[in-house]
XYZ file of C-alpha atoms in Angstrom:
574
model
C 92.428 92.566 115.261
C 94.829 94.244 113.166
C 95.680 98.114 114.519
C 94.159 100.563 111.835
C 96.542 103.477 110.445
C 99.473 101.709 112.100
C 102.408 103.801 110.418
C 104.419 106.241 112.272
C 102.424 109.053 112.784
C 104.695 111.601 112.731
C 107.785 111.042 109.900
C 108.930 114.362 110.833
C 110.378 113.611 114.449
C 110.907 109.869 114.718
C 111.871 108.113 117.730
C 112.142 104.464 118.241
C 110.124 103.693 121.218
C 106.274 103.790 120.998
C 102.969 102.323 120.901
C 100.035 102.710 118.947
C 96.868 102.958 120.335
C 94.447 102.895 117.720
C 91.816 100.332 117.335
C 89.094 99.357 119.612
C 87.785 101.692 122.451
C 84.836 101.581 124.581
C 82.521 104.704 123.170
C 79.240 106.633 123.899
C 77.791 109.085 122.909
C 76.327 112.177 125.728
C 77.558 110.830 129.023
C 80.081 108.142 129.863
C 78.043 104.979 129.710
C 80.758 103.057 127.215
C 77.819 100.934 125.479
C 79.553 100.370 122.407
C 82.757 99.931 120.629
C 84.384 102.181 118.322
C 87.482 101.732 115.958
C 90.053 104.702 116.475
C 90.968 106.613 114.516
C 87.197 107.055 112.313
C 85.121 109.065 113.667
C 81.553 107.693 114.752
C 79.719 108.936 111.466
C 82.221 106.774 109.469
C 81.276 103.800 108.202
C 84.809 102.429 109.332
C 84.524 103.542 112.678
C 82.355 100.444 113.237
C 78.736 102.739 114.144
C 78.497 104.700 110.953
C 75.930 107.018 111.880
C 75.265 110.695 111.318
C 72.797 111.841 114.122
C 74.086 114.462 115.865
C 75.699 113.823 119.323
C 77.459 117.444 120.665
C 79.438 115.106 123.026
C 81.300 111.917 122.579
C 83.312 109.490 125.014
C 85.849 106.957 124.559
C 87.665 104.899 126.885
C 90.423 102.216 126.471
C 93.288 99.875 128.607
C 96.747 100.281 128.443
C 99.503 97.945 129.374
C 103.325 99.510 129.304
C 105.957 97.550 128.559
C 108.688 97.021 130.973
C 111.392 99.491 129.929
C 108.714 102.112 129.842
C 108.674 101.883 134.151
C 110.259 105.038 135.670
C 110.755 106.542 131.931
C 108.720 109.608 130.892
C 105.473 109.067 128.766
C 103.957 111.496 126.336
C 100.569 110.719 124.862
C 99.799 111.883 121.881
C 96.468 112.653 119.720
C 96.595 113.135 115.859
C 93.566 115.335 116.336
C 90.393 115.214 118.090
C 87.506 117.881 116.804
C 87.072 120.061 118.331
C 87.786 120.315 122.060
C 88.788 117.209 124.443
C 88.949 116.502 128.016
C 91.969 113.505 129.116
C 92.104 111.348 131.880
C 94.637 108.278 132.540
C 93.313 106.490 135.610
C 91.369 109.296 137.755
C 93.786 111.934 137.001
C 92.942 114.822 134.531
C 96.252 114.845 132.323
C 94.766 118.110 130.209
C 92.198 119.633 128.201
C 93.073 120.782 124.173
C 90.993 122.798 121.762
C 91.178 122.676 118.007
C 89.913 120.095 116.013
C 92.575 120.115 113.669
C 95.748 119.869 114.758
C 97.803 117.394 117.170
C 98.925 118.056 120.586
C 100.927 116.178 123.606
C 100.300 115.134 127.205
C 102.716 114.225 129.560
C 101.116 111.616 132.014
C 103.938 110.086 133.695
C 102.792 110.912 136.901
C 99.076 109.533 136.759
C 100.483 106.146 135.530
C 100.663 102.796 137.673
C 101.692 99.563 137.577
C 100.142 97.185 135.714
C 96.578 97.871 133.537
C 95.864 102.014 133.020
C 93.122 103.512 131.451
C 92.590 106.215 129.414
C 89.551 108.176 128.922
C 88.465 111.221 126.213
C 85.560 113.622 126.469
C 85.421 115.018 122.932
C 82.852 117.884 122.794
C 82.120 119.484 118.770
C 79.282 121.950 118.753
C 77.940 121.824 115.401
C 75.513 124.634 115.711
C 78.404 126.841 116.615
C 79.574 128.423 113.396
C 82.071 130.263 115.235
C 84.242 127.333 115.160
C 86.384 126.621 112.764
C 85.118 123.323 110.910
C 86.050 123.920 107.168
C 83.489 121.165 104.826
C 81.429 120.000 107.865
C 78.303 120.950 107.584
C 76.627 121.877 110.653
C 72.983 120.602 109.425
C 71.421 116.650 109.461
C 72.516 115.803 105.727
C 75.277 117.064 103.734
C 74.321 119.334 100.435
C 75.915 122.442 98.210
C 79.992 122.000 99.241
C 79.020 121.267 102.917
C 80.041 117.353 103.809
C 79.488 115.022 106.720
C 80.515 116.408 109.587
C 83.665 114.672 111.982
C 83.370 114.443 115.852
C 86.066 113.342 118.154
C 88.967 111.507 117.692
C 89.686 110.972 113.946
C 93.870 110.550 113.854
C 95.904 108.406 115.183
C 96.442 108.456 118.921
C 99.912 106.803 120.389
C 102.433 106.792 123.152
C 106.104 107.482 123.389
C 108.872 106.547 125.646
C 111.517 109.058 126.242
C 113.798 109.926 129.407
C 113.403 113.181 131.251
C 115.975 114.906 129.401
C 114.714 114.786 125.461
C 114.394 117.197 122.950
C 111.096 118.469 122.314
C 111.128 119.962 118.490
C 113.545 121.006 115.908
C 112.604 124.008 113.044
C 114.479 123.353 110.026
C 114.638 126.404 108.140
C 116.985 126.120 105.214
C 118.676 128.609 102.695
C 119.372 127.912 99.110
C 121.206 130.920 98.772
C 123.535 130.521 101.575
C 124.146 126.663 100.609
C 122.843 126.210 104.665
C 119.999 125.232 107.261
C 119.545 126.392 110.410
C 117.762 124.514 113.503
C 115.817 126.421 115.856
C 115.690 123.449 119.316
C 113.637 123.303 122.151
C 114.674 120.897 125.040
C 113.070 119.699 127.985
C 115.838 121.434 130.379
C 118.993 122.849 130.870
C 123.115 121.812 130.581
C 122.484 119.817 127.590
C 124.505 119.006 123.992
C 122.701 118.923 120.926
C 124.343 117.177 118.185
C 122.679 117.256 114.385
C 124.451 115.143 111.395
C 123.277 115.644 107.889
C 123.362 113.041 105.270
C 122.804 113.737 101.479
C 122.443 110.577 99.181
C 123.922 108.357 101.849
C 127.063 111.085 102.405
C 127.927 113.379 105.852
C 127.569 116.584 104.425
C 127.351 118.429 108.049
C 127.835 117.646 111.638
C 127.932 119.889 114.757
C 127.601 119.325 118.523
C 127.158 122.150 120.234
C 126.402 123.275 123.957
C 123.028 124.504 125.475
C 122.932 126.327 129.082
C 119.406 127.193 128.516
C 116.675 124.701 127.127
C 117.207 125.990 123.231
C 119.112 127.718 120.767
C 119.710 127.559 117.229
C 122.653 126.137 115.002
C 123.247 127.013 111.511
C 125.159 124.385 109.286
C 126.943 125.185 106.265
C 126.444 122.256 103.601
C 129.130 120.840 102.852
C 129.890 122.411 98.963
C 132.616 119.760 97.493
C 130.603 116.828 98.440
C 127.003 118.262 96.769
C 128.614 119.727 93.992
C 129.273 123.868 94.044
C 129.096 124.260 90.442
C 125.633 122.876 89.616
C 124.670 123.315 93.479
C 120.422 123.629 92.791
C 120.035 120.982 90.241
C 122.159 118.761 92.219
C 120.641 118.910 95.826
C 117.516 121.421 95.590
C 114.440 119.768 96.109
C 111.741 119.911 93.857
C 108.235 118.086 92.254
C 110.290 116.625 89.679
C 113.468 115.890 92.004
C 112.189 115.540 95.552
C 115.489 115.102 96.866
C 115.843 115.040 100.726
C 118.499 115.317 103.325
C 118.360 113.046 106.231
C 118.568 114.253 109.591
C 119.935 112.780 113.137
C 119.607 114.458 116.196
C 121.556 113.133 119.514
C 121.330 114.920 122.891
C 123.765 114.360 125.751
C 124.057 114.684 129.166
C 127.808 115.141 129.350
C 128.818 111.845 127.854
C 125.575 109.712 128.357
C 123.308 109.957 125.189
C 119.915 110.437 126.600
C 117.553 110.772 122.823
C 117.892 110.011 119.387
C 115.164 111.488 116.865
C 115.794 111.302 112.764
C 113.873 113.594 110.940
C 114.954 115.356 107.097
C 114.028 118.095 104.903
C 114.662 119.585 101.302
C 116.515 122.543 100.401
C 113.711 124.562 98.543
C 113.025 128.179 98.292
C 109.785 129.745 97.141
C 109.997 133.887 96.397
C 108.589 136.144 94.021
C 110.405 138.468 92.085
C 108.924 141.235 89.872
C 105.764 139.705 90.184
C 106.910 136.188 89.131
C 106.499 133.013 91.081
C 109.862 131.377 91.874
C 110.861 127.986 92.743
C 114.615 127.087 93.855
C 115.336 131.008 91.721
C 113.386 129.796 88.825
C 110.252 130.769 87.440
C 108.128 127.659 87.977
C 103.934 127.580 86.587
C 102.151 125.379 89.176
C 99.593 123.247 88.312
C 97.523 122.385 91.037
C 94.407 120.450 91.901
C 91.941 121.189 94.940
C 92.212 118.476 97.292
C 89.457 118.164 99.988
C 90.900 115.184 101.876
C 87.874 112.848 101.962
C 86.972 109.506 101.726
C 83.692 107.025 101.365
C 84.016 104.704 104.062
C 86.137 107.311 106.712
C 85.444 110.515 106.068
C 88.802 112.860 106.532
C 91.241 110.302 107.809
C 92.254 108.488 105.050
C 91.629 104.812 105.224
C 95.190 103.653 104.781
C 98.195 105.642 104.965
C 98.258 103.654 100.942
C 95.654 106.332 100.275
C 97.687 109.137 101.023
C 100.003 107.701 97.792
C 97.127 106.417 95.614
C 96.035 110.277 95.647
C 99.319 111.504 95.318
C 100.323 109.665 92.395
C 97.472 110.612 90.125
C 97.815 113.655 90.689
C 101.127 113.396 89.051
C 100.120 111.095 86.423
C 98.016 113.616 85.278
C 100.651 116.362 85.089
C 100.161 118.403 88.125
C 102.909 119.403 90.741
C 100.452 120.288 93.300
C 97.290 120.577 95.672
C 95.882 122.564 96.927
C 94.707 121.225 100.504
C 91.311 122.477 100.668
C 89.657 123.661 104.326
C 91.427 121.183 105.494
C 94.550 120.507 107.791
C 96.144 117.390 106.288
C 97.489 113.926 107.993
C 101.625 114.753 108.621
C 101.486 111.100 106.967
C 100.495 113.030 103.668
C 102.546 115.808 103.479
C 105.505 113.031 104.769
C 104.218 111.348 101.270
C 104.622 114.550 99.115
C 108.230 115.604 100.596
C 109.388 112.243 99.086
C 107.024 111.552 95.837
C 107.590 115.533 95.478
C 103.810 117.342 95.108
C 103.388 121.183 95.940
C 101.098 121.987 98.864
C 99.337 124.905 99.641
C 98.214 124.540 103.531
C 95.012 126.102 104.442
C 92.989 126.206 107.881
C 89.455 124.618 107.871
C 87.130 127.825 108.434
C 84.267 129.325 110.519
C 81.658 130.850 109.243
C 80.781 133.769 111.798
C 82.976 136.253 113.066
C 83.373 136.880 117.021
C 85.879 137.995 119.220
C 85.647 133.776 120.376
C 86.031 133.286 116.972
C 89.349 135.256 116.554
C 91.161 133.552 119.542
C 90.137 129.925 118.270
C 91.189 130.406 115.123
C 94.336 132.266 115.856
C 95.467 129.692 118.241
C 94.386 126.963 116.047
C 96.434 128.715 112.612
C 99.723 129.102 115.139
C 99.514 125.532 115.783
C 99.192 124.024 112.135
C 102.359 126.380 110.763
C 104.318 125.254 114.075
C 103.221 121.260 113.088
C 104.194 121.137 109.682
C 107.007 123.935 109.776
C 109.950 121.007 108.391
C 107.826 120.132 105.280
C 109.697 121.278 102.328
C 106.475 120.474 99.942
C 104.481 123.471 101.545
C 104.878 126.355 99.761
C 102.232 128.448 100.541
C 99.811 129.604 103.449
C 96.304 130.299 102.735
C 94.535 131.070 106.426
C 91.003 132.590 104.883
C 89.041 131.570 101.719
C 86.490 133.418 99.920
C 85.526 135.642 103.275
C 84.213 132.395 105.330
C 84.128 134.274 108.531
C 84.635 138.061 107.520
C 81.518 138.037 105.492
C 81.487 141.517 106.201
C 84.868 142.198 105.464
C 84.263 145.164 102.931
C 81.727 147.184 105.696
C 83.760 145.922 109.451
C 86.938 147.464 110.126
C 87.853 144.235 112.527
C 87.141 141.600 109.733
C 89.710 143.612 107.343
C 92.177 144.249 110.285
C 92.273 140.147 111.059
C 92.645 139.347 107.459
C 95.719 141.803 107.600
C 96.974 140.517 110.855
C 96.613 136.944 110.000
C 99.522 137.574 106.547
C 101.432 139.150 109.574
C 101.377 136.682 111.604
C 101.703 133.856 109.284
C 105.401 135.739 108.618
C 105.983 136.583 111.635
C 105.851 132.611 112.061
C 107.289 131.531 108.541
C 109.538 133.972 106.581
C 110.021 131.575 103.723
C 106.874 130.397 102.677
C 104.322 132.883 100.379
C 101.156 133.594 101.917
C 97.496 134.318 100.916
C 95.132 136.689 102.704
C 91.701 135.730 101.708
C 92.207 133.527 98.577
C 89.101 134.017 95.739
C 88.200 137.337 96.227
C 88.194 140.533 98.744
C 91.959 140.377 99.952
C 93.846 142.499 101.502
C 97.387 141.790 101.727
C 98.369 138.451 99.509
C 101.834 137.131 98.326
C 99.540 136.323 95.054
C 96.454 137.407 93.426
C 94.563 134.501 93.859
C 90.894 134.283 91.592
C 88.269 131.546 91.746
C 86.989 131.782 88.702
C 84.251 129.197 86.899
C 83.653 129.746 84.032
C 83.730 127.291 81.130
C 84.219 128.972 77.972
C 87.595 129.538 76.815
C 87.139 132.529 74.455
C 85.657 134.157 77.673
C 88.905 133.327 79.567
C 91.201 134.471 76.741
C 89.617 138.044 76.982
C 89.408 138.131 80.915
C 92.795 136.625 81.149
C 94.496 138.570 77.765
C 95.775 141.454 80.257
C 96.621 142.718 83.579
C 94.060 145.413 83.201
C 91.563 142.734 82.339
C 92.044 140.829 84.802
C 91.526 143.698 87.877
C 88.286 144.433 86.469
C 86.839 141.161 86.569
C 84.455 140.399 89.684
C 84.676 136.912 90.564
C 80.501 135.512 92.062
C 80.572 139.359 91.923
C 83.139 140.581 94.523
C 85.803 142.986 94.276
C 89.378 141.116 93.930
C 90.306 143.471 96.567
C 89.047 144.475 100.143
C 87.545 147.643 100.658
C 91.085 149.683 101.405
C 93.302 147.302 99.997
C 94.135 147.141 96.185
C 96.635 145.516 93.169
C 100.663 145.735 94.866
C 101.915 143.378 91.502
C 101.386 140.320 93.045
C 101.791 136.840 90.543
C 98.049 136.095 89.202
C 96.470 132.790 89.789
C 93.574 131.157 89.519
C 93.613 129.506 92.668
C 89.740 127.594 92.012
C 88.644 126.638 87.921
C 87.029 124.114 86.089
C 84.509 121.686 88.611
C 83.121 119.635 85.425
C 80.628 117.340 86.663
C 81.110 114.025 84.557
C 80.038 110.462 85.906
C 77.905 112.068 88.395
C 74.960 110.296 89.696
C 71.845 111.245 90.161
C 71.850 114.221 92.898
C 75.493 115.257 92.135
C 76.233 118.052 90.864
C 79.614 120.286 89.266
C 79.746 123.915 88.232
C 79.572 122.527 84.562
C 79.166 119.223 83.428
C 79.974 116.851 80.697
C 77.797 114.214 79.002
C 80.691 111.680 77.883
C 84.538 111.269 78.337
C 85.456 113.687 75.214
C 82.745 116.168 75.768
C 84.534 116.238 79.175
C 87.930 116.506 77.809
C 87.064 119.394 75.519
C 85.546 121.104 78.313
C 88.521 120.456 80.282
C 90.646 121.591 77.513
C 88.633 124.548 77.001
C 89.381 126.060 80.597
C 92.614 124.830 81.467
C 94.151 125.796 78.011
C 93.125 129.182 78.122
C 95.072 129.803 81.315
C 98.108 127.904 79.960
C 97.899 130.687 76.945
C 97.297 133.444 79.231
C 100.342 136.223 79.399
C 99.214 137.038 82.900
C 98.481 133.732 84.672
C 101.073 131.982 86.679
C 99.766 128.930 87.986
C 96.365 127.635 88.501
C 93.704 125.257 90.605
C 91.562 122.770 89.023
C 88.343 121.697 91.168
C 89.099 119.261 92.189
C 90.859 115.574 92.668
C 88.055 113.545 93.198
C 84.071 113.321 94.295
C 83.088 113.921 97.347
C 79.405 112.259 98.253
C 77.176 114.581 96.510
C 79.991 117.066 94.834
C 80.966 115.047 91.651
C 83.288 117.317 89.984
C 86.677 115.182 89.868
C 88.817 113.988 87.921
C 88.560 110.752 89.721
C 85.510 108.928 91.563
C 84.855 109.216 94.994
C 86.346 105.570 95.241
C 89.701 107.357 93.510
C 88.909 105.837 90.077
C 90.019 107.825 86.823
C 87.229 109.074 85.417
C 88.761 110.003 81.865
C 91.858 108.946 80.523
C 94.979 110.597 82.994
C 97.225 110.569 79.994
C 95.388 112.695 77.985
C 94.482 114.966 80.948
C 98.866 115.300 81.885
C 98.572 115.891 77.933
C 96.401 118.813 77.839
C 97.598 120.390 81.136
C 101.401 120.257 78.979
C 99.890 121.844 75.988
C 100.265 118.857 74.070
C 96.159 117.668 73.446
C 93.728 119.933 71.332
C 89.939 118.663 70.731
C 89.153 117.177 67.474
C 87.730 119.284 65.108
């Protein structure tokens, strides 16, 4: 059969040598029977994953052959997993390689050493806990059918898994952190030992614009490369090289490590020189004040749930939402596919990346969702689309964030840490309502009327009294500190929707949904005080049909007119 999802999985850090290994496994569900087949990567409730169904199993097993190739004898092997929700259990032959938890993000095995000649085998214990709300799940609902803004839930493995061939000595991961300003990048390295040489070339447009080598005695460091000015133009530096939505221009990197004179890895990888700041309360990209228009993006699919069908999907979504004049998503209680945001450095799309939730607070809850958080900036570090960090939304998991010192306190300490991680990217505290400490004032805000909007929206003043589903903007001890005012959640018009779906508003035919549309996203466009807002949302999903395009990713009204009215260049017929 052909191999599902059989792109590179991870554009970032690219090596030539390794194997896919999605496609069919031996599955069961409880205990390790391997009665049926699944396809990797869909989960088992997806009608891809070749059982498509949605009772509840707490526990999942899959089990597949390998066969390495030749070269790969006496060579280090990693093993990697995409993700696998929400905790997982490895074996390769009879050996226990390592346990992960987090359902969201990927993570690495080395199994050199439980490897043999000939036919291996590999075998997952995937355990996800639905009645657990301390776990962070985001959409999945934890009951037997979905309903409200709760989906189908995703057990197990459900990205792509995949080997890699690499020799003792290889570089683990490169941060890319670079800075407009100074016209360079640094890289932060991590090796797998000692007595090493690093050397990174940059290439801009086809032309070196940077090379160094330089010496490790311990298994990292950092280098800092100065771009090279004459060759990417000093006098008209950002608009030359900067990267941007409308000019997602991209440097390409090569790393080679040495062992004295024997080159032991090469990895390519890239990134965009981009810089996101606010200045007197004004949103800035590349030192330029920049309204973003972006669209809630929950990442799902008919026939597959959250992994996206074909990496073709990724683009599909990607390039409506430009035809319809947004520069960004907003990726919603959801940790994306690298494959996507790989897709959105190049097309050039905004992201805002946000952690899939919990929905009770605990002291487990705090460490799994802490650890989990760390792991999702560390992944997608390099992307030069992200340009924002939103770890809580609407107080999922400090309900009780106004009466319980802790909730407040982990709300606070999550901003911290999220900067303590990532200096260059803004970040949210608990985006909707009840923050405490956010880069931006972000407001979820429904309603549908625009003369209602002008008036809540005319004024700063206004706009700190309103009470969004009746919270506070601001946590109990935290208040206004002139952060840039968004609407970070608007709109949800229900149009097409069948019977059982359902919008915050909804629309009879295609112009009673475009003056609706018009109606909410015009009054923010007019506002004095907004900067940027969040339409809900990009398409259906199963019983939520507020999008601008089906469930299937079909345009539901003319995209045109909707880039048209989100320009301020479409008003209703009178």
């Amino acid at each position: 059969m052909n191999i599902p999802r059989p792109e590179y999985p991870r554009p970032q850090f690219v090596r030539e040598n390794w194997m896919n290994l999605n496609g069919k496994w031996q599955f069961s569900f409880d205990e390790p029977r391997f009665d049926r087949e699944i396809i990797v990567p869909f989960a088992y409730q997806s009608q891809l994953s070749g059982i498509g169904v949605t009772e509840r199993h707490d526990v999942v097993w899959y089990r597949r052959g390998i066969r390495l190739p030749e070269d790969w004898r006496e060579k280090t092997v990693l093993l990697h997993f995409g993700a696998v929700d929400y905790s997982c259990d490895v074996w390769v032959n009879e050996t226990h390689v390592g346990r992960h938890e987090g359902g969201h993000v990927d993570f690495t095995l080395e199994i050199t050493r439980a490897l043999r000649p000939g036919e291996n085998t590999v075998t997952v214990r995937a355990s996800d806990v639905l009645s657990d709300l301390t776990l962070p799940r985001g959409k999945q609902y934890w009951q037997a059918e979905p309903r409200g803004i709760f989906y189908t839930p995703t057990t197990g493995i459900w990205q792509t898994v995949w080997m890699e061939r690499v020799e003792r000595d290889h570089i683990l991961r490169v941060d890319i952190t670079p800075d407009l300003d100074r016209r360079e990048a640094a890289f932060d390295y991590v090796l797998s030992g000692e007595g090493l040489e690093l050397e990174i070339e940059l290439a801009f447009q086809g032309k070196l614009v940077a090379k160094e080598r330089t010496a490790s005695l311990r298994a990292g460091g950092r280098a800092v490369l100065a771009l090279d000015k004459e060759r990417l133009g000093e006098d008209n530096f950002i608009s030359a090289c900067a990267w941007s939505p409308e000019k997602p221009r991209l440097f390409d990197v090569t790393y080679r490590l040495y062992r004295g004179q024997t080159l032991v890895d090469t990895v390519s990888s890239y990134f965009g020189l981009r810089k996101i700041s606010v200045e007197d309360g004004i949103i800035l990209l590349n030192n330029y004040p920049y309204y973003q228009k972006l669209l809630l993006d929950q990442g799902y699919w008919p026939d597959s749930l959250l992994t996206a069908p074909t990496d073709e999907a990724f683009v599909t979504d990607i390039r409506y939402a430009k035809a319809m004049g947004f520069n960004g998503v907003r990726k919603h209680q959801k940790a994306e596919d690298p494959r996507f945001l790989y897709h959105a450095d190049r097309l050039g799309l905004l992201v805002w990346g946000e952690a899939p939730n919990a929905y009770e607070y605990s002291p487990d809850y705090v460490r799994r969702f802490t650890g989990e958080w760390m792991e999702l900036i560390r992944r997608d570090y390099n992307h030069p689309c992200i340009v924002a960090w939103t770890p809580l939304n609407e107080s999922w998991g400090v309900e009780s964030i106004n009466t319980d010192p802790r909730q407040a306190h982990h709300s606070r300490a999550l901003v911290e840490l999220t900067k303590s991680l990532d200096a260059t990217r803004l970040v949210m505290s608990n985006d909707g309502w009840e923050q405490t400490v956010p880069d931006v004032l972000g407001i979820h805000d429904y309603e549908a009327q625009k003369p209602l909007l002008e008036k809540r929206y005319a004024s700063l003043e206004s706009v700190l009294r309103f009470r969004p589903a009746g919270r506070r903007l601001f946590a109990e001890g935290s208040g206004y500190a002139g952060q840039p005012v968004m609407v970070t959640e608007c709109g949800g018009i229900a149009y097409h929707a069948d019977q059982g779906g359902w919008g915050y508003t909804a629309a009879g035919s295609e112009q009673e949904f475009l003056n609706a549309y018009y109606q909410v996203v015009s009054a923010f466009l007019e506002s004095p005080v907004v900067q940027g807002f969040c339409y809900t949302q990009l398409s259906d999903v199963q019983q939520e049909q507020n999008g601008l395009l089906t469930f299937d990713r079909k345009p539901k009204a003319n995209c045109e007119t909707i880039r048209a009215i989100n320009e301020g260049r479409w008003h209703p017929e009178t």
